[in-house]
PDB file of C-alpha atoms in Angstrom:
ATOM      1  CA  MET A 227       0.000   0.000   0.000  1.00 47.00           C
ATOM      2  CA  ARG A 228       2.737   2.425   1.002  1.00 46.00           C
ATOM      3  CA  ARG A 229       4.711   1.495  -2.116  1.00 51.00           C
ATOM      4  CA  SER A 230       1.696   2.144  -4.370  1.00 48.00           C
ATOM      5  CA  LEU A 231       1.140   5.502  -2.717  1.00 43.00           C
ATOM      6  CA  LEU A 232       4.809   6.407  -3.222  1.00 42.00           C
ATOM      7  CA  VAL A 233       4.611   5.488  -6.900  1.00 46.00           C
ATOM      8  CA  THR A 234       1.426   7.490  -7.305  1.00 44.00           C
ATOM      9  CA  LEU A 235       2.931  10.535  -5.627  1.00 38.00           C
ATOM     10  CA  LEU A 236       6.085  10.375  -7.716  1.00 41.00           C
ATOM     11  CA  LEU A 237       4.084   9.984 -10.906  1.00 45.00           C
ATOM     12  CA  GLY A 238       1.636  12.714 -10.039  1.00 42.00           C
ATOM     13  CA  ALA A 239       4.287  15.196  -8.920  1.00 38.00           C
ATOM     14  CA  SER A 240       5.053  16.407 -12.427  1.00 36.00           C
ATOM     15  CA  LEU A 241       1.475  16.372 -13.653  1.00 35.00           C
ATOM     16  CA  ALA A 242      -1.064  19.169 -13.614  1.00 33.00           C
ATOM     17  CA  SER A 243      -3.272  19.977 -10.664  1.00 31.00           C
ATOM     18  CA  ALA A 244      -4.884  17.245  -8.591  1.00 31.00           C
ATOM     19  CA  HIS A 245      -8.600  16.767  -8.079  1.00 31.00           C
ATOM     20  CA  ALA A 246      -9.387  14.311  -5.287  1.00 33.00           C
ATOM     21  CA  GLU A 247      -7.599  11.128  -6.326  1.00 41.00           C
ATOM     22  CA  ILE A 248      -7.894  11.904 -10.016  1.00 49.00           C
ATOM     23  CA  ILE A 249      -4.515  13.382 -10.807  1.00 50.00           C
ATOM     24  CA  GLY A 250      -3.608  15.094 -14.053  1.00 54.00           C
ATOM     25  CA  ALA A 251      -5.387  16.750 -16.933  1.00 60.00           C
ATOM     26  CA  ASN A 252      -8.207  18.795 -15.489  1.00 65.00           C
ATOM     27  CA  ALA A 253     -10.946  17.979 -17.994  1.00 71.00           C
ATOM     28  CA  PRO A 254     -14.510  18.401 -16.784  1.00 79.00           C
ATOM     29  CA  ARG A 255     -15.824  14.865 -16.333  1.00 83.00           C
ATOM     30  CA  ALA A 256     -19.409  13.730 -16.821  1.00 86.00           C
ATOM     31  CA  VAL A 257     -18.822  10.864 -14.386  1.00 88.00           C
ATOM     32  CA  ALA A 258     -17.798  10.888 -10.751  1.00 87.00           C
ATOM     33  CA  GLU A 259     -14.559   9.406  -9.448  1.00 89.00           C
ATOM     34  CA  ASP A 260     -16.491   6.745  -7.537  1.00 91.00           C
ATOM     35  CA  GLU A 261     -18.235   5.695 -10.768  1.00 92.00           C
ATOM     36  CA  MET A 262     -14.858   5.428 -12.498  1.00 92.00           C
ATOM     37  CA  LYS A 263     -13.460   3.251  -9.724  1.00 92.00           C
ATOM     38  CA  ALA A 264     -16.553   1.008  -9.638  1.00 91.00           C
ATOM     39  CA  SER A 265     -16.479   0.589 -13.419  1.00 91.00           C
ATOM     40  CA  LEU A 266     -13.374  -1.597 -13.233  1.00 88.00           C
ATOM     41  CA  GLY A 267     -15.426  -4.396 -11.705  1.00 87.00           C
ATOM     42  CA  GLU A 268     -18.270  -3.963 -14.185  1.00 89.00           C
ATOM     43  CA  VAL A 269     -16.737  -3.294 -17.583  1.00 91.00           C
ATOM     44  CA  ASP A 270     -16.168  -6.215 -19.955  1.00 91.00           C
ATOM     45  CA  LEU A 271     -12.725  -6.284 -21.578  1.00 94.00           C
ATOM     46  CA  VAL A 272     -11.890  -8.556 -24.515  1.00 94.00           C
ATOM     47  CA  GLY A 273      -8.698  -9.347 -26.400  1.00 93.00           C
ATOM     48  CA  ALA A 274      -7.854  -9.686 -30.069  1.00 90.00           C
ATOM     49  CA  ASN A 275      -9.391 -13.137 -30.316  1.00 90.00           C
ATOM     50  CA  GLY A 276     -12.565 -12.048 -28.486  1.00 90.00           C
ATOM     51  CA  ALA A 277     -11.604 -13.866 -25.284  1.00 92.00           C
ATOM     52  CA  PRO A 278     -12.628 -11.958 -22.148  1.00 94.00           C
ATOM     53  CA  LEU A 279     -10.086 -10.640 -19.662  1.00 93.00           C
ATOM     54  CA  ASP A 280     -10.940 -11.536 -16.077  1.00 90.00           C
ATOM     55  CA  LEU A 281      -9.304  -8.620 -14.283  1.00 88.00           C
ATOM     56  CA  ARG A 282     -10.000 -10.094 -10.842  1.00 85.00           C
ATOM     57  CA  ALA A 283      -8.331 -13.379 -11.783  1.00 89.00           C
ATOM     58  CA  LEU A 284      -5.346 -11.465 -13.150  1.00 89.00           C
ATOM     59  CA  MET A 285      -5.003  -9.557  -9.880  1.00 87.00           C
ATOM     60  CA  ALA A 286      -5.183 -12.759  -7.815  1.00 87.00           C
ATOM     61  CA  ASN A 287      -1.394 -13.056  -8.129  1.00 89.00           C
ATOM     62  CA  GLY A 288      -1.059 -10.352  -5.450  1.00 89.00           C
ATOM     63  CA  ARG A 289       0.727  -7.829  -7.660  1.00 91.00           C
ATOM     64  CA  PRO A 290      -0.483  -4.277  -8.076  1.00 93.00           C
ATOM     65  CA  THR A 291      -2.132  -3.575 -11.420  1.00 94.00           C
ATOM     66  CA  LEU A 292      -1.927  -0.698 -13.873  1.00 95.00           C
ATOM     67  CA  VAL A 293      -4.797  -0.384 -16.356  1.00 96.00           C
ATOM     68  CA  SER A 294      -3.888   2.138 -19.027  1.00 96.00           C
ATOM     69  CA  LEU A 295      -6.271   3.557 -21.646  1.00 95.00           C
ATOM     70  CA  TRP A 296      -4.224   3.930 -24.817  1.00 94.00           C
ATOM     71  CA  ALA A 297      -4.754   5.145 -28.396  1.00 94.00           C
ATOM     72  CA  TYR A 298      -2.697   5.073 -31.597  1.00 95.00           C
ATOM     73  CA  TRP A 299      -3.660   8.712 -32.277  1.00 93.00           C
ATOM     74  CA  CYS A 300      -2.673  10.000 -28.828  1.00 92.00           C
ATOM     75  CA  PRO A 301       0.748  11.733 -28.790  1.00 91.00           C
ATOM     76  CA  ASN A 302       1.118  11.302 -25.012  1.00 91.00           C
ATOM     77  CA  CYS A 303       0.291   7.582 -25.249  1.00 93.00           C
ATOM     78  CA  LEU A 304       2.959   7.130 -27.907  1.00 94.00           C
ATOM     79  CA  ALA A 305       5.459   9.147 -25.868  1.00 92.00           C
ATOM     80  CA  GLU A 306       4.899   6.830 -22.875  1.00 93.00           C
ATOM     81  CA  MET A 307       6.088   3.785 -24.803  1.00 95.00           C
ATOM     82  CA  LYS A 308       9.747   4.560 -24.046  1.00 93.00           C
ATOM     83  CA  GLY A 309       8.884   4.305 -20.347  1.00 93.00           C
ATOM     84  CA  PHE A 310       6.934   1.087 -20.768  1.00 94.00           C
ATOM     85  CA  LYS A 311       9.915  -0.393 -22.629  1.00 94.00           C
ATOM     86  CA  ALA A 312      12.077   0.617 -19.642  1.00 92.00           C
ATOM     87  CA  ILE A 313       9.644  -1.177 -17.300  1.00 93.00           C
ATOM     88  CA  ALA A 314       9.697  -4.253 -19.548  1.00 93.00           C
ATOM     89  CA  ALA A 315      13.497  -4.316 -19.282  1.00 92.00           C
ATOM     90  CA  ALA A 316      13.781  -3.483 -15.557  1.00 93.00           C
ATOM     91  CA  CYS A 317      10.839  -5.197 -13.856  1.00 92.00           C
ATOM     92  CA  PRO A 318       8.366  -6.825 -16.249  1.00 89.00           C
ATOM     93  CA  ASP A 319       6.840  -9.053 -13.557  1.00 90.00           C
ATOM     94  CA  ARG A 320       6.519  -6.458 -10.778  1.00 91.00           C
ATOM     95  CA  TRP A 321       3.080  -5.231 -11.882  1.00 91.00           C
ATOM     96  CA  ASN A 322       0.153  -6.556 -13.881  1.00 93.00           C
ATOM     97  CA  ILE A 323      -0.073  -4.124 -16.799  1.00 95.00           C
ATOM     98  CA  VAL A 324      -3.149  -4.012 -19.003  1.00 96.00           C
ATOM     99  CA  PHE A 325      -3.658  -1.668 -21.930  1.00 97.00           C
ATOM    100  CA  VAL A 326      -7.162  -0.862 -23.158  1.00 96.00           C
ATOM    101  CA  SER A 327      -8.092   0.854 -26.384  1.00 96.00           C
ATOM    102  CA  ALA A 328      -9.424   4.325 -25.517  1.00 92.00           C
ATOM    103  CA  ARG A 329     -12.170   3.910 -28.132  1.00 90.00           C
ATOM    104  CA  ALA A 330     -13.416   0.411 -28.925  1.00 90.00           C
ATOM    105  CA  SER A 331     -13.953   1.447 -32.552  1.00 91.00           C
ATOM    106  CA  ASP A 332     -10.211   2.215 -32.848  1.00 94.00           C
ATOM    107  CA  TYR A 333      -9.162  -1.184 -31.521  1.00 96.00           C
ATOM    108  CA  PRO A 334      -7.840  -2.617 -34.829  1.00 96.00           C
ATOM    109  CA  LYS A 335      -5.605   0.432 -35.368  1.00 97.00           C
ATOM    110  CA  ASP A 336      -4.587   0.520 -31.696  1.00 97.00           C
ATOM    111  CA  LEU A 337      -3.708  -3.185 -31.796  1.00 96.00           C
ATOM    112  CA  ALA A 338      -1.624  -2.800 -34.963  1.00 97.00           C
ATOM    113  CA  LYS A 339       0.304   0.191 -33.572  1.00 97.00           C
ATOM    114  CA  PHE A 340       0.705  -1.385 -30.133  1.00 96.00           C
ATOM    115  CA  LYS A 341       2.256  -4.522 -31.642  1.00 96.00           C
ATOM    116  CA  THR A 342       5.030  -2.425 -33.219  1.00 97.00           C
ATOM    117  CA  TYR A 343       6.468  -1.752 -29.757  1.00 96.00           C
ATOM    118  CA  GLY A 344       7.218  -5.433 -29.103  1.00 95.00           C
ATOM    119  CA  LEU A 345       5.944  -5.390 -25.522  1.00 94.00           C
ATOM    120  CA  THR A 346       4.794  -8.617 -23.892  1.00 92.00           C
ATOM    121  CA  TRP A 347       1.652  -7.015 -22.455  1.00 94.00           C
ATOM    122  CA  LYS A 348      -1.586  -7.085 -24.407  1.00 94.00           C
ATOM    123  CA  ILE A 349      -4.090  -4.474 -25.423  1.00 96.00           C
ATOM    124  CA  PHE A 350      -7.806  -5.070 -24.925  1.00 96.00           C
ATOM    125  CA  ARG A 351     -11.017  -3.277 -25.804  1.00 95.00           C
ATOM    126  CA  VAL A 352     -14.349  -2.785 -24.107  1.00 94.00           C
ATOM    127  CA  GLY A 353     -16.670  -5.629 -25.109  1.00 91.00           C
ATOM    128  CA  ASP A 354     -19.649  -5.443 -27.422  1.00 90.00           C
ATOM    129  CA  SER A 355     -22.090  -5.893 -24.530  1.00 87.00           C
ATOM    130  CA  THR A 356     -22.138  -2.077 -24.331  1.00 88.00           C
ATOM    131  CA  LYS A 357     -24.157  -2.024 -27.564  1.00 88.00           C
ATOM    132  CA  THR A 358     -27.094  -3.932 -26.096  1.00 90.00           C
ATOM    133  CA  ASP A 359     -26.843  -3.563 -22.320  1.00 90.00           C
ATOM    134  CA  VAL A 360     -27.524  -0.099 -20.883  1.00 93.00           C
ATOM    135  CA  ALA A 361     -25.773  -0.874 -17.570  1.00 90.00           C
ATOM    136  CA  LYS A 362     -22.651  -2.078 -19.438  1.00 90.00           C
ATOM    137  CA  ALA A 363     -22.729   1.065 -21.584  1.00 90.00           C
ATOM    138  CA  GLN A 364     -22.843   3.221 -18.425  1.00 92.00           C
ATOM    139  CA  SER A 365     -19.952   1.239 -16.930  1.00 90.00           C
ATOM    140  CA  ALA A 366     -17.916   1.758 -20.099  1.00 91.00           C
ATOM    141  CA  ARG A 367     -18.669   5.497 -20.044  1.00 91.00           C
ATOM    142  CA  ALA A 368     -17.434   5.663 -16.457  1.00 91.00           C
ATOM    143  CA  PHE A 369     -14.392   3.504 -17.235  1.00 92.00           C
ATOM    144  CA  TYR A 370     -13.384   5.855 -20.036  1.00 91.00           C
ATOM    145  CA  GLY A 371     -13.773   8.785 -17.640  1.00 89.00           C
ATOM    146  CA  ALA A 372     -16.125  10.441 -20.101  1.00 87.00           C
ATOM    147  CA  THR A 373     -15.707  14.181 -20.296  1.00 85.00           C
ATOM    148  CA  ALA A 374     -18.589  16.632 -20.229  1.00 83.00           C
ATOM    149  CA  ASP A 375     -18.485  16.806 -24.049  1.00 81.00           C
ATOM    150  CA  GLY A 376     -18.518  12.995 -24.406  1.00 81.00           C
ATOM    151  CA  GLY A 377     -14.812  12.575 -25.134  1.00 82.00           C
ATOM    152  CA  VAL A 378     -12.018  10.776 -23.341  1.00 84.00           C
ATOM    153  CA  VAL A 379      -8.773  12.063 -21.872  1.00 81.00           C
ATOM    154  CA  THR A 380      -5.843   9.922 -22.934  1.00 86.00           C
ATOM    155  CA  PRO A 381      -3.795   8.482 -21.583  1.00 90.00           C
ATOM    156  CA  LEU A 382      -5.766   7.538 -18.488  1.00 92.00           C
ATOM    157  CA  HIS A 383      -4.265   5.216 -15.878  1.00 94.00           C
ATOM    158  CA  TYR A 384      -5.872   3.266 -13.064  1.00 94.00           C
ATOM    159  CA  PHE A 385      -3.424   2.272 -10.310  1.00 93.00           C
ATOM    160  CA  ILE A 386      -4.866  -0.673  -8.413  1.00 93.00           C
ATOM    161  CA  GLY A 387      -3.187  -1.971  -5.263  1.00 90.00           C
ATOM    162  CA  ALA A 388      -2.578  -5.651  -4.574  1.00 86.00           C
ATOM    163  CA  SER A 389      -5.788  -5.611  -2.503  1.00 85.00           C
ATOM    164  CA  GLY A 390      -7.825  -4.745  -5.620  1.00 86.00           C
ATOM    165  CA  ARG A 391      -8.633  -1.201  -4.498  1.00 89.00           C
ATOM    166  CA  VAL A 392      -8.083   1.681  -6.938  1.00 92.00           C
ATOM    167  CA  ASP A 393      -5.365   3.756  -5.291  1.00 91.00           C
ATOM    168  CA  ALA A 394      -5.316   6.515  -7.913  1.00 91.00           C
ATOM    169  CA  ILE A 395      -6.555   7.535 -11.319  1.00 90.00           C
ATOM    170  CA  VAL A 396      -3.969   9.489 -13.304  1.00 89.00           C
ATOM    171  CA  SER A 397      -4.891  11.430 -16.430  1.00 86.00           C
ATOM    172  CA  GLY A 398      -2.113  12.461 -18.741  1.00 86.00           C
ATOM    173  CA  ARG A 399       1.355  11.356 -19.738  1.00 87.00           C
ATOM    174  CA  LEU A 400       3.535   9.396 -17.354  1.00 87.00           C
ATOM    175  CA  ASN A 401       7.265   9.249 -17.864  1.00 83.00           C
ATOM    176  CA  PHE A 402       8.465   5.947 -16.455  1.00 84.00           C
ATOM    177  CA  ALA A 403      11.745   6.346 -18.336  1.00 81.00           C
ATOM    178  CA  GLU A 404      12.962   8.902 -15.778  1.00 85.00           C
ATOM    179  CA  PRO A 405      15.285   6.985 -13.428  1.00 86.00           C
ATOM    180  CA  GLN A 406      13.566   7.988 -10.158  1.00 87.00           C
ATOM    181  CA  ARG A 407      10.106   7.086 -11.466  1.00 87.00           C
ATOM    182  CA  LEU A 408      11.296   3.800 -12.927  1.00 88.00           C
ATOM    183  CA  ALA A 409      12.995   2.945  -9.624  1.00 90.00           C
ATOM    184  CA  ALA A 410       9.819   3.762  -7.690  1.00 88.00           C
ATOM    185  CA  PHE A 411       7.659   1.755 -10.067  1.00 87.00           C
ATOM    186  CA  CYS A 412       9.998  -1.239  -9.895  1.00 89.00           C
ATOM    187  CA  ALA A 413      10.582  -1.115  -6.107  1.00 87.00           C
ATOM    188  CA  ASP A 414       9.781  -4.266  -4.151  1.00 70.00           C
TER     189      ASP A 414
END
């Protein structure tokens, strides 16, 4: 817990102003922080082959988890890849890391671009249940941190402690390639 808080503080230190536990880009949101946190247990995520991701099962290994909304068209997402490559080299098994397409409709392009980085982690998308299930659609809207104008702020990161609790939501670019941030992220 203390380690996750330290990582969050180090990551948030260089970002824009904080709002509650949502740290980073100050975009007016149409969903509350509590809705965003709850959405992680409600949103359906699927991989390239359509297989669902069971986030709870993934987190059962006791590691903290980072869920990162990512897009091929997002300059800050692309800029973060250097840091994720540094994590992959320094401590690939320290955290569960899950990437999710910031717009399900962009998933094929996100997947193609993501593969060019050669990372072992996978990118997922929100499942099609949002097209027919109103509750799932609301969960997806909360998960994306929908802005007042219906958009998304990318990148968007959920830091989840080993207990399964969302410790922080960080909007905006993270720079894990900086030595002090990489060391904090990889700390035991």
